[in-house]
Structures are given as structure tokens and as C-alpha cells.
Amino acid sequence: AQSVTQLDSQVPVFEEAPVELRCNYSSSVSVYLFWYVQYPNQGLQLLLKYLSGSTLVKGINGFEAEFNKSQTSFHLRKPSVHISDTAEYFCAVSSSYKLIFGSGTRLLVRP
Amino acid sequence: NAGVTQTPKFRVLKTGQSMTLLCAQDMNHEYMYWYRQDPGMGLRLIHYSVGEGTTAKGEVPDGYNVSRLKKQNFLLGLESAAPSQTSVYFCASSYIAGEISNEQFFGPGTRLTVL
């Protein structure tokens, strides 16, 4: 069965600093990978997705992620964060009819 | 195009009461899902449906029932609410024929408190 591990439950960072949120998944023949963001008191919205092709995927709000098959990782990065990026971020892998979600990483951006 | 909508947004129940949460989507998606979100536990799948008239159990189905009588609607029922069902409930939908991934679109959530 597929699984997703987000190693960091919370990542504090100062405004304008770079950030990386880590995600590892269990291997499979082919994977479709996603990052979702949840702002306070809202639902989840898609940041970016990897289906095939280039391993570097660009998403909304300046985020990008790199698919690394050998490391079974799909880490999320942003070169310079804003206060408004404070949110919870979920990594997910597609498995048959479902998405398997990680436990989430809370990004806390401080001024 | 409203996407995925959920009714109600908030609800407070007493132990033993029943209620139904309604999810509606206008994207002609085949698949629909109900999740619950609790602090530190991420999203857990309660039930899902791969088409009108079908339902299946997810990770945490006990205490809940669902129905998908129409393609655009997915109902989540609590027959006898318990304090352990205090949570935020999210509905999601996905998949149009020919799509290769399973990108899910989420509703805004229902915050349920059981006293």
C-alpha cells in the first residue's frame, strides 16, 4: 500500500528566507504526486502536481517541487516566503481511486 | 461554477442526536469523498464513492453512513452522534473520464461539535 511521510510537523521560518518542506512516499511503478495548502479555517487547495515529464514542477504563489524517483521524494520549496504563506501543507500520492495524504507540515512565517 | 459546496458550515449536536451533511459538486466528477480532519492527524478518509449509486468504506467508517443517489451529491450521515465525532469534515470530488491523475477538489468544510 502507498504511504506518504512528512518528516516535519512544524517549520518556523523568518519572512523572506527560503524554505523546504519534505515529503517522502513509498515506491510504486508510477506515481502521481500532489502538494495541497490549507489556510486557516479553509479547505485544501492545490499548489502543484507531478504527473510525468520534467521533474521540477512549478506551482502557484512561487512554490516549486522536485520529483526524485531514486530518493522517492517530492520536496516543496520556495526561495523567499511571505507572512501570507503561513498555512498547513499536505503532500499526497494517488493510489487507485484515492489520494493518500501525509500528516501535514505547518509552516509558520515570522516577521 | 461553484465547485464543491458543503452544508452546513457549522453545527453543534448533543450526544445521540443525528444529522446529515450535504456535499454538492458541479464539475461532473465521478468520484466523491468524505474526510475528517483532527489536530495532528491530518486527513482521514471516512467513505468514498466512485459513481452514482455506489459507496465504499475508507479508513475510519465506523459511526457514519453515506449515500450517493445523484451524481452531484454525496451525503454523510451520523445516526447517533458521539463526542469522538467532533471534528472538521471535508468533502472532495475528482475524476472525469480520460483524466490520468486523481486531483481532488475540496469543499470549505463543516465544523461539527458534539457535546
Coordinates of N, CA and C in Angstrom, one line a residue:
Chain A
A1 N 0.8 -1.2 0.0 CA 0.0 0.0 0.0 C 0.9 1.2 0.0
Q2 N 0.4 2.3 -0.7 CA 1.1 3.5 -0.7 C 1.1 4.2 0.6
S3 N 2.1 5.0 0.9 CA 2.2 5.8 2.1 C 3.0 7.0 1.8
V4 N 2.7 8.1 2.6 CA 3.4 9.4 2.5 C 3.9 9.8 3.9
T5 N 5.1 10.2 3.9 CA 5.7 10.7 5.2 C 6.1 12.1 5.0
Q6 N 5.6 13.0 5.9 CA 6.1 14.4 6.0 C 6.8 14.4 7.3
L7 N 8.1 14.6 7.2 CA 9.0 14.4 8.4 C 8.9 15.6 9.4
D8 N 8.5 16.7 9.0 CA 8.4 17.9 9.9 C 7.0 18.3 10.2
S9 N 6.6 18.3 11.4 CA 5.2 18.7 11.7 C 5.0 20.2 11.7
Q10 N 6.1 20.9 12.0 CA 6.1 22.4 12.0 C 7.4 22.9 11.6
V11 N 7.4 23.9 10.7 CA 8.6 24.6 10.2 C 8.5 26.1 10.5
P12 N 9.2 26.6 11.4 CA 9.2 28.1 11.6 C 10.3 28.7 10.7
V13 N 10.0 29.8 10.2 CA 11.0 30.5 9.3 C 10.7 32.0 9.3
F14 N 11.8 32.8 9.1 CA 11.6 34.2 9.0 C 11.2 34.6 7.6
E15 N 10.4 35.7 7.6 CA 10.0 36.3 6.3 C 11.2 36.5 5.4
E16 N 11.0 36.3 4.1 CA 12.0 36.4 3.1 C 13.1 35.4 3.1
A17 N 13.1 34.4 4.0 CA 14.0 33.3 4.0 C 13.5 32.2 3.1
P18 N 14.4 31.3 2.6 CA 14.0 30.2 1.8 C 13.4 29.1 2.7
V19 N 12.6 28.2 2.2 CA 12.0 27.1 2.9 C 11.9 25.9 2.1
E20 N 12.1 24.7 2.8 CA 11.9 23.4 2.1 C 11.0 22.6 3.0
L21 N 9.9 22.1 2.5 CA 9.1 21.1 3.2 C 9.3 19.8 2.6
R22 N 9.6 18.8 3.5 CA 10.0 17.5 3.0 C 8.8 16.5 2.9
C23 N 8.9 15.7 1.8 CA 7.8 14.7 1.6 C 8.5 13.4 1.0
N24 N 8.3 12.3 1.6 CA 8.8 11.0 1.0 C 7.6 10.1 0.9
Y25 N 7.6 9.3 -0.2 CA 6.5 8.4 -0.5 C 7.0 7.0 -0.6
S26 N 6.2 6.0 -0.5 CA 6.6 4.6 -0.7 C 6.6 4.4 -2.2
S27 N 7.5 3.6 -2.7 CA 7.7 3.5 -4.1 C 6.6 2.7 -4.8
S28 N 6.4 3.0 -6.1 CA 5.4 2.3 -6.9 C 5.9 2.4 -8.3
V29 N 5.3 1.7 -9.2 CA 5.7 1.7 -10.6 C 5.5 3.1 -11.2
S30 N 4.4 3.7 -11.0 CA 4.2 5.0 -11.4 C 3.4 5.8 -10.3
V31 N 3.8 7.0 -10.2 CA 3.1 7.8 -9.1 C 2.7 9.2 -9.7
Y32 N 1.6 9.6 -9.1 CA 1.2 11.0 -9.3 C 1.2 11.6 -8.0
L33 N 1.9 12.8 -7.9 CA 2.2 13.4 -6.6 C 1.6 14.8 -6.5
F34 N 1.2 15.2 -5.3 CA 0.5 16.5 -5.2 C 1.0 17.2 -3.9
W35 N 0.9 18.5 -3.9 CA 1.0 19.3 -2.7 C -0.2 20.2 -2.7
Y36 N -0.9 20.1 -1.5 CA -2.0 21.0 -1.2 C -1.7 21.9 -0.1
V37 N -2.4 23.1 -0.1 CA -2.2 24.1 1.0 C -3.5 24.3 1.7
Q38 N -3.5 24.5 3.0 CA -4.7 24.8 3.7 C -4.5 26.0 4.6
Y39 N -5.1 27.1 4.2 CA -5.0 28.3 5.0 C -6.0 28.2 6.2
P40 N -5.8 29.0 7.3 CA -6.6 28.8 8.5 C -8.1 28.9 8.2
N41 N -8.8 27.9 8.7 CA -10.3 27.9 8.6 C -10.8 27.8 7.1
Q42 N -10.0 27.2 6.3 CA -10.4 27.0 4.9 C -10.2 25.5 4.5
G43 N -10.7 25.2 3.3 CA -10.4 23.9 2.7 C -9.1 23.8 2.1
L44 N -8.8 22.7 1.5 CA -7.5 22.5 0.8 C -7.6 22.9 -0.6
Q45 N -6.5 23.6 -1.1 CA -6.4 23.9 -2.5 C -5.1 23.4 -3.1
L46 N -5.1 23.1 -4.3 CA -3.9 22.5 -5.0 C -2.8 23.6 -5.2
L47 N -1.6 23.2 -4.8 CA -0.4 24.1 -5.0 C 0.2 23.7 -6.3
L48 N 0.5 22.4 -6.5 CA 1.1 21.9 -7.7 C 1.0 20.3 -7.7
K49 N 1.3 19.8 -8.9 CA 1.2 18.3 -9.1 C 2.2 17.8 -10.1
Y50 N 2.7 16.6 -9.8 CA 3.6 15.9 -10.7 C 2.8 14.7 -11.3
L51 N 2.7 14.7 -12.7 CA 2.1 13.6 -13.4 C 3.2 12.8 -14.2
S52 N 4.0 13.6 -14.9 CA 5.1 13.0 -15.7 C 5.9 14.1 -16.3
G53 N 7.0 13.8 -17.0 CA 7.8 14.8 -17.6 C 8.8 15.4 -16.7
S54 N 9.0 16.7 -16.8 CA 10.1 17.4 -16.1 C 9.9 17.1 -14.6
T55 N 11.0 16.9 -13.9 CA 11.0 16.5 -12.5 C 10.8 17.8 -11.7
L56 N 11.0 19.0 -12.2 CA 10.8 20.2 -11.5 C 9.5 20.8 -11.9
V57 N 8.6 20.9 -10.9 CA 7.2 21.3 -11.1 C 7.0 22.7 -10.4
K58 N 6.5 23.6 -11.2 CA 6.2 24.9 -10.6 C 4.7 25.0 -10.3
G59 N 4.4 25.7 -9.2 CA 3.0 25.8 -8.8 C 2.6 27.3 -8.6
I60 N 1.6 27.5 -7.8 CA 1.1 28.8 -7.6 C 1.9 29.5 -6.4
N61 N 1.8 30.8 -6.3 CA 2.4 31.5 -5.2 C 3.9 31.4 -5.1
G62 N 4.6 31.0 -6.2 CA 6.1 30.9 -6.2 C 6.6 29.6 -5.7
F63 N 5.8 28.7 -5.4 CA 6.3 27.4 -4.9 C 6.7 26.5 -6.1
E64 N 7.6 25.6 -5.8 CA 8.0 24.6 -6.7 C 8.4 23.3 -6.0
A65 N 8.4 22.2 -6.7 CA 8.7 20.9 -6.0 C 9.5 20.1 -7.0
E66 N 10.4 19.2 -6.5 CA 11.2 18.4 -7.3 C 10.9 16.9 -7.1
F67 N 10.6 16.2 -8.1 CA 10.3 14.8 -8.0 C 11.6 14.0 -8.2
N68 N 12.0 13.2 -7.2 CA 13.2 12.5 -7.2 C 12.9 11.0 -7.0
K69 N 12.9 10.3 -8.1 CA 12.5 8.9 -8.1 C 13.4 8.0 -7.3
S70 N 14.7 8.2 -7.4 CA 15.7 7.4 -6.6 C 15.6 7.6 -5.1
Q71 N 15.2 8.8 -4.7 CA 15.1 9.1 -3.3 C 13.6 9.0 -2.8
T72 N 12.7 8.7 -3.7 CA 11.3 8.6 -3.5 C 10.9 9.8 -2.7
S73 N 11.2 11.0 -3.2 CA 10.9 12.2 -2.5 C 10.2 13.2 -3.4
F74 N 9.5 14.2 -2.8 CA 8.8 15.2 -3.6 C 8.8 16.5 -2.7
H75 N 10.0 17.0 -2.5 CA 10.1 18.2 -1.5 C 9.6 19.5 -2.1
L76 N 9.0 20.3 -1.3 CA 8.4 21.5 -1.7 C 9.3 22.7 -1.3
R77 N 9.5 23.6 -2.2 CA 10.5 24.7 -1.9 C 9.9 26.1 -2.3
K78 N 10.4 27.1 -1.6 CA 10.1 28.5 -2.0 C 11.3 29.3 -1.7
P79 N 11.9 30.1 -2.6 CA 13.1 30.8 -2.3 C 13.0 32.0 -1.3
S80 N 11.7 32.5 -1.2 CA 11.6 33.7 -0.3 C 10.1 33.7 0.2
V81 N 9.9 33.4 1.4 CA 8.5 33.2 1.9 C 7.9 34.6 2.4
H82 N 6.6 34.7 2.4 CA 5.9 35.8 2.9 C 5.1 35.4 4.1
I83 N 4.7 36.4 4.9 CA 3.8 36.1 6.1 C 2.6 35.4 5.6
S84 N 2.1 35.7 4.4 CA 0.8 35.1 3.9 C 1.0 33.6 3.6
D85 N 2.2 33.1 3.6 CA 2.4 31.7 3.3 C 2.2 30.8 4.5
T86 N 2.0 31.5 5.7 CA 1.6 30.7 6.9 C 0.4 29.9 6.7
A87 N 0.5 28.6 6.8 CA -0.6 27.6 6.4 C -0.1 26.2 6.7
E88 N -1.0 25.3 6.5 CA -0.6 23.9 6.6 C -0.5 23.3 5.2
Y89 N 0.6 22.5 5.0 CA 0.9 22.0 3.7 C 0.8 20.5 3.7
F90 N 0.1 19.9 2.8 CA -0.1 18.4 2.7 C 0.5 17.9 1.4
C91 N 1.3 16.8 1.5 CA 1.8 16.1 0.4 C 0.8 14.9 0.2
A92 N 0.6 14.5 -1.0 CA -0.3 13.4 -1.3 C 0.2 12.6 -2.5
V93 N -0.1 11.3 -2.5 CA 0.2 10.4 -3.7 C -1.1 9.7 -4.1
S94 N -1.3 9.6 -5.4 CA -2.5 9.0 -5.9 C -2.4 7.5 -5.9
S95 N -3.4 6.8 -5.4 CA -3.5 5.4 -5.2 C -4.8 4.9 -5.6
S96 N -4.9 4.3 -6.8 CA -6.2 3.9 -7.3 C -7.2 5.0 -7.3
Y97 N -8.4 4.8 -6.6 CA -9.4 5.8 -6.6 C -9.1 6.9 -5.6
K98 N -8.1 6.8 -4.8 CA -7.9 7.7 -3.6 C -6.6 8.5 -3.7
L99 N -6.5 9.5 -2.8 CA -5.3 10.1 -2.5 C -4.9 9.7 -1.1
I100 N -3.6 9.4 -1.0 CA -3.0 9.1 0.3 C -2.3 10.3 0.8
F101 N -2.7 10.9 1.9 CA -2.2 12.2 2.4 C -1.1 11.9 3.5
G102 N -0.1 12.8 3.5 CA 0.8 12.9 4.7 C 0.1 13.6 5.8
S103 N 0.7 13.6 7.0 CA 0.1 14.1 8.2 C 0.2 15.7 8.2
G104 N 0.8 16.3 7.3 CA 0.8 17.7 7.2 C 2.0 18.4 7.8
T105 N 2.4 19.5 7.3 CA 3.5 20.4 7.9 C 3.0 21.8 8.0
R106 N 3.1 22.3 9.3 CA 2.6 23.7 9.5 C 3.8 24.6 9.3
L107 N 3.6 25.5 8.3 CA 4.7 26.5 8.0 C 4.3 27.8 8.7
L108 N 5.2 28.2 9.6 CA 4.9 29.4 10.4 C 6.0 30.5 10.0
V109 N 5.5 31.5 9.3 CA 6.4 32.6 8.9 C 6.4 33.7 9.8
R110 N 7.5 34.1 10.3 CA 7.6 35.1 11.3 C 8.2 36.4 10.7
P111 N 7.8 37.6 11.2 CA 8.3 38.8 10.6 C 9.8 39.1 11.1
Chain B
N1 N -19.8 28.6 -11.7 CA -19.2 27.4 -11.3 C -18.8 27.4 -9.8
A2 N -19.6 26.8 -9.0 CA -19.4 26.9 -7.5 C -18.3 25.9 -7.0
G3 N -18.0 24.9 -7.8 CA -17.0 23.9 -7.4 C -17.7 22.9 -6.4
V4 N -17.1 22.7 -5.2 CA -17.6 21.8 -4.2 C -18.2 22.7 -3.1
T5 N -19.4 22.5 -2.7 CA -20.0 23.2 -1.6 C -20.5 22.2 -0.5
Q6 N -20.5 22.7 0.7 CA -20.9 21.9 1.8 C -21.9 22.6 2.7
T7 N -22.9 21.8 3.2 CA -23.9 22.4 4.0 C -24.1 21.5 5.2
P8 N -24.2 22.0 6.5 CA -24.0 23.4 6.9 C -22.5 23.7 7.1
K9 N -22.1 24.9 7.4 CA -20.8 25.3 7.7 C -20.4 25.0 9.2
F10 N -21.4 25.1 10.1 CA -21.1 24.8 11.5 C -22.3 24.1 12.0
R11 N -22.1 23.2 13.0 CA -23.2 22.6 13.7 C -22.8 22.1 15.1
V12 N -23.7 22.3 16.1 CA -23.5 21.7 17.4 C -24.6 20.7 17.7
L13 N -24.2 19.5 18.1 CA -25.1 18.5 18.4 C -24.9 18.0 19.8
K14 N -26.0 17.4 20.3 CA -25.9 16.7 21.6 C -25.6 15.2 21.4
T15 N -25.0 14.6 22.3 CA -24.7 13.1 22.1 C -26.0 12.4 21.9
G16 N -26.0 11.5 20.8 CA -27.1 10.7 20.5 C -28.0 11.3 19.4
Q17 N -27.8 12.6 19.1 CA -28.6 13.2 18.0 C -28.1 12.8 16.7
S18 N -28.9 12.9 15.6 CA -28.5 12.5 14.3 C -28.4 13.8 13.4
M19 N -27.7 13.7 12.3 CA -27.6 14.8 11.4 C -27.1 14.3 10.0
T20 N -27.3 15.0 9.0 CA -26.8 14.7 7.7 C -26.0 15.9 7.1
L21 N -24.8 15.7 6.6 CA -24.0 16.7 6.0 C -24.2 16.5 4.5
L22 N -24.4 17.6 3.8 CA -24.6 17.5 2.3 C -23.4 18.1 1.6
C23 N -23.0 17.4 0.6 CA -21.9 17.9 -0.3 C -22.4 17.9 -1.7
A24 N -22.2 18.9 -2.4 CA -22.6 19.1 -3.8 C -21.5 19.6 -4.7
Q25 N -21.3 19.0 -5.9 CA -20.3 19.4 -6.8 C -20.9 19.6 -8.2
D26 N -20.4 20.6 -8.9 CA -21.0 21.0 -10.2 C -20.0 20.8 -11.3
M27 N -19.0 19.9 -11.1 CA -17.9 19.7 -12.1 C -18.0 18.4 -12.8
N28 N -19.2 17.7 -12.7 CA -19.4 16.4 -13.3 C -18.4 15.3 -13.0
H29 N -17.9 15.4 -11.7 CA -16.9 14.4 -11.3 C -17.6 13.1 -10.9
E30 N -16.8 12.0 -11.2 CA -17.4 10.7 -10.9 C -17.2 10.3 -9.5
Y31 N -16.0 10.7 -8.9 CA -15.6 10.3 -7.6 C -15.9 11.4 -6.5
M32 N -16.4 10.9 -5.3 CA -16.6 11.9 -4.2 C -16.1 11.2 -2.9
Y33 N -15.7 12.1 -2.0 CA -15.1 11.6 -0.8 C -15.5 12.4 0.4
W34 N -15.5 11.7 1.6 CA -15.7 12.4 2.9 C -14.5 12.2 3.7
Y35 N -13.9 13.2 4.3 CA -12.7 13.2 5.2 C -13.1 13.8 6.5
R36 N -12.4 13.4 7.5 CA -12.4 14.2 8.8 C -11.0 14.6 9.1
Q37 N -10.9 15.8 9.7 CA -9.6 16.4 10.0 C -9.5 16.7 11.5
D38 N -8.6 16.1 12.2 CA -8.4 16.3 13.6 C -7.0 16.8 13.8
P39 N -6.7 17.6 14.9 CA -5.4 18.1 15.1 C -4.3 17.0 15.2
G40 N -3.3 17.2 14.4 CA -2.1 16.3 14.5 C -2.3 15.0 13.7
M41 N -3.5 14.8 13.1 CA -3.8 13.5 12.4 C -4.1 13.7 11.0
G42 N -3.9 14.9 10.4 CA -4.1 15.0 9.0 C -5.5 14.8 8.6
L43 N -5.6 14.3 7.4 CA -7.0 14.0 6.8 C -7.1 12.5 6.8
R44 N -8.3 12.0 7.3 CA -8.6 10.6 7.3 C -9.9 10.4 6.5
L45 N -9.8 9.4 5.6 CA -10.9 9.1 4.7 C -12.0 8.3 5.4
I46 N -13.2 8.8 5.4 CA -14.3 8.1 6.0 C -15.0 7.2 5.1
H47 N -15.6 7.7 4.0 CA -16.2 6.9 3.0 C -15.9 7.6 1.6
Y48 N -16.1 6.8 0.5 CA -16.0 7.4 -0.8 C -16.9 6.7 -1.7
S49 N -17.1 7.4 -2.9 CA -18.0 6.8 -3.9 C -17.3 7.0 -5.3
V50 N -17.3 5.9 -6.1 CA -16.7 6.0 -7.4 C -17.8 6.2 -8.5
G51 N -19.0 6.4 -8.1 CA -20.1 6.7 -9.1 C -21.4 6.7 -8.5
E52 N -22.4 7.3 -9.2 CA -23.8 7.3 -8.7 C -24.2 6.0 -8.2
G53 N -24.8 5.9 -7.0 CA -25.3 4.6 -6.5 C -24.3 3.7 -5.9
T54 N -23.0 4.1 -5.8 CA -22.0 3.3 -5.2 C -21.4 4.0 -4.0
T55 N -21.0 3.2 -3.0 CA -20.3 3.8 -1.9 C -19.3 2.7 -1.4
A56 N -18.2 3.2 -0.7 CA -17.2 2.2 -0.2 C -16.7 2.8 1.1
K57 N -16.2 1.9 2.0 CA -15.6 2.4 3.3 C -14.2 2.9 3.1
G58 N -13.8 3.9 3.8 CA -12.5 4.4 3.9 C -11.7 3.9 5.1
E59 N -10.9 4.7 5.6 CA -10.1 4.4 6.8 C -10.8 4.4 8.1
V60 N -11.8 5.3 8.3 CA -12.5 5.4 9.6 C -14.0 5.5 9.4
P61 N -14.6 4.4 8.9 CA -16.0 4.5 8.6 C -17.0 4.3 9.7
D62 N -16.6 3.8 10.9 CA -17.5 3.4 11.9 C -18.2 4.7 12.5
G63 N -19.6 4.5 12.6 CA -20.4 5.6 13.1 C -20.9 6.5 12.1
Y64 N -20.6 6.3 10.8 CA -21.0 7.1 9.7 C -21.7 6.2 8.6
N65 N -22.7 6.9 7.9 CA -23.2 6.2 6.7 C -23.3 7.3 5.6
V66 N -23.3 6.8 4.4 CA -23.3 7.7 3.2 C -24.2 7.2 2.2
S67 N -24.6 8.2 1.3 CA -25.4 7.8 0.1 C -25.1 8.7 -1.0
R68 N -25.2 8.1 -2.2 CA -24.9 8.9 -3.5 C -26.0 8.6 -4.5
L69 N -27.1 9.2 -4.2 CA -28.3 8.9 -5.1 C -28.2 9.7 -6.4
K70 N -27.6 10.8 -6.3 CA -27.4 11.6 -7.6 C -25.9 11.8 -7.7
K71 N -25.4 11.9 -9.0 CA -24.0 12.1 -9.3 C -23.4 13.3 -8.6
Q72 N -24.2 14.4 -8.5 CA -23.6 15.6 -8.0 C -23.6 15.7 -6.5
N73 N -24.3 14.8 -5.8 CA -24.5 14.9 -4.3 C -23.9 13.7 -3.6
F74 N -23.3 14.0 -2.4 CA -22.8 12.9 -1.6 C -23.1 13.3 -0.1
L75 N -24.0 12.5 0.5 CA -24.4 12.8 1.9 C -23.7 11.9 2.9
L76 N -23.4 12.6 4.0 CA -22.7 11.9 5.1 C -23.7 12.0 6.3
G77 N -24.0 10.8 6.9 CA -25.0 10.8 8.0 C -24.3 10.3 9.3
L78 N -24.7 10.9 10.4 CA -24.3 10.4 11.7 C -25.6 10.0 12.4
E79 N -25.8 8.8 12.6 CA -27.1 8.3 13.2 C -27.2 8.6 14.7
S80 N -26.1 8.5 15.4 CA -26.1 8.7 16.9 C -24.8 9.4 17.2
A81 N -24.8 10.7 17.2 CA -23.5 11.4 17.4 C -22.8 11.1 18.7
A82 N -21.5 11.1 18.7 CA -20.7 10.9 19.9 C -19.6 12.0 19.9
P83 N -19.2 12.3 21.2 CA -18.2 13.4 21.3 C -16.9 13.1 20.4
S84 N -16.6 11.8 20.2 CA -15.4 11.5 19.4 C -15.6 11.9 17.9
Q85 N -16.8 12.3 17.5 CA -17.0 12.7 16.2 C -16.9 14.2 16.0
T86 N -16.6 14.9 17.1 CA -16.3 16.3 17.0 C -15.0 16.5 16.1
S87 N -15.2 17.2 15.0 CA -14.1 17.3 14.0 C -14.5 18.3 12.9
V88 N -13.6 18.5 12.0 CA -13.9 19.3 10.8 C -14.0 18.3 9.7
Y89 N -15.1 18.3 8.9 CA -15.4 17.4 7.9 C -15.3 18.1 6.5
F90 N -14.5 17.4 5.6 CA -14.3 17.9 4.3 C -14.8 17.0 3.3
C91 N -15.5 17.5 2.3 CA -15.9 16.7 1.1 C -15.0 17.1 0.0
A92 N -14.7 16.1 -0.9 CA -13.9 16.4 -2.1 C -14.5 15.6 -3.3
S93 N -14.1 16.0 -4.5 CA -14.5 15.3 -5.7 C -13.4 15.3 -6.7
S94 N -13.5 14.3 -7.6 CA -12.4 14.2 -8.6 C -12.9 13.3 -9.7
Y95 N -12.1 13.4 -10.8 CA -12.1 12.5 -11.9 C -13.2 12.7 -12.9
I96 N -12.7 13.0 -14.1 CA -13.6 13.0 -15.3 C -12.9 11.9 -16.2
A97 N -13.7 11.2 -17.0 CA -13.2 10.1 -17.9 C -12.1 10.7 -18.7
G98 N -11.0 9.9 -18.8 CA -9.9 10.3 -19.6 C -8.8 11.0 -18.8
E99 N -9.1 11.5 -17.6 CA -8.1 12.1 -16.7 C -7.2 11.0 -16.2
I100 N -5.9 11.3 -16.1 CA -4.9 10.3 -15.6 C -4.6 10.4 -14.2
S101 N -4.7 11.6 -13.6 CA -4.4 11.7 -12.2 C -5.7 11.6 -11.4
N102 N -5.6 11.9 -10.1 CA -6.7 11.9 -9.2 C -6.8 13.2 -8.4
E103 N -6.5 14.3 -9.1 CA -6.5 15.6 -8.4 C -7.9 15.8 -7.8
Q104 N -7.9 16.1 -6.5 CA -9.2 16.2 -5.8 C -9.5 17.7 -5.5
F105 N -10.7 18.1 -5.6 CA -11.2 19.4 -5.3 C -12.0 19.4 -4.0
F106 N -11.6 20.3 -3.1 CA -12.2 20.3 -1.8 C -13.2 21.3 -1.5
G107 N -14.2 21.0 -0.7 CA -15.1 22.0 -0.2 C -14.5 22.8 1.0
P108 N -15.3 23.8 1.5 CA -14.8 24.6 2.6 C -14.8 24.0 4.0
G109 N -15.5 22.9 4.1 CA -15.5 22.2 5.4 C -16.7 22.5 6.2
T110 N -17.0 21.6 7.1 CA -18.1 21.7 8.1 C -17.5 21.4 9.5
R111 N -17.7 22.4 10.4 CA -17.1 22.2 11.7 C -18.2 21.7 12.6
L112 N -18.1 20.5 13.1 CA -19.1 19.8 13.9 C -18.6 19.6 15.4
T113 N -19.4 20.1 16.3 CA -19.1 19.8 17.7 C -20.2 19.0 18.3
V114 N -19.8 17.9 19.0 CA -20.8 17.0 19.7 C -20.6 17.2 21.2
L115 N -21.6 17.6 21.9 CA -21.5 17.8 23.3 C -21.9 16.6 24.1

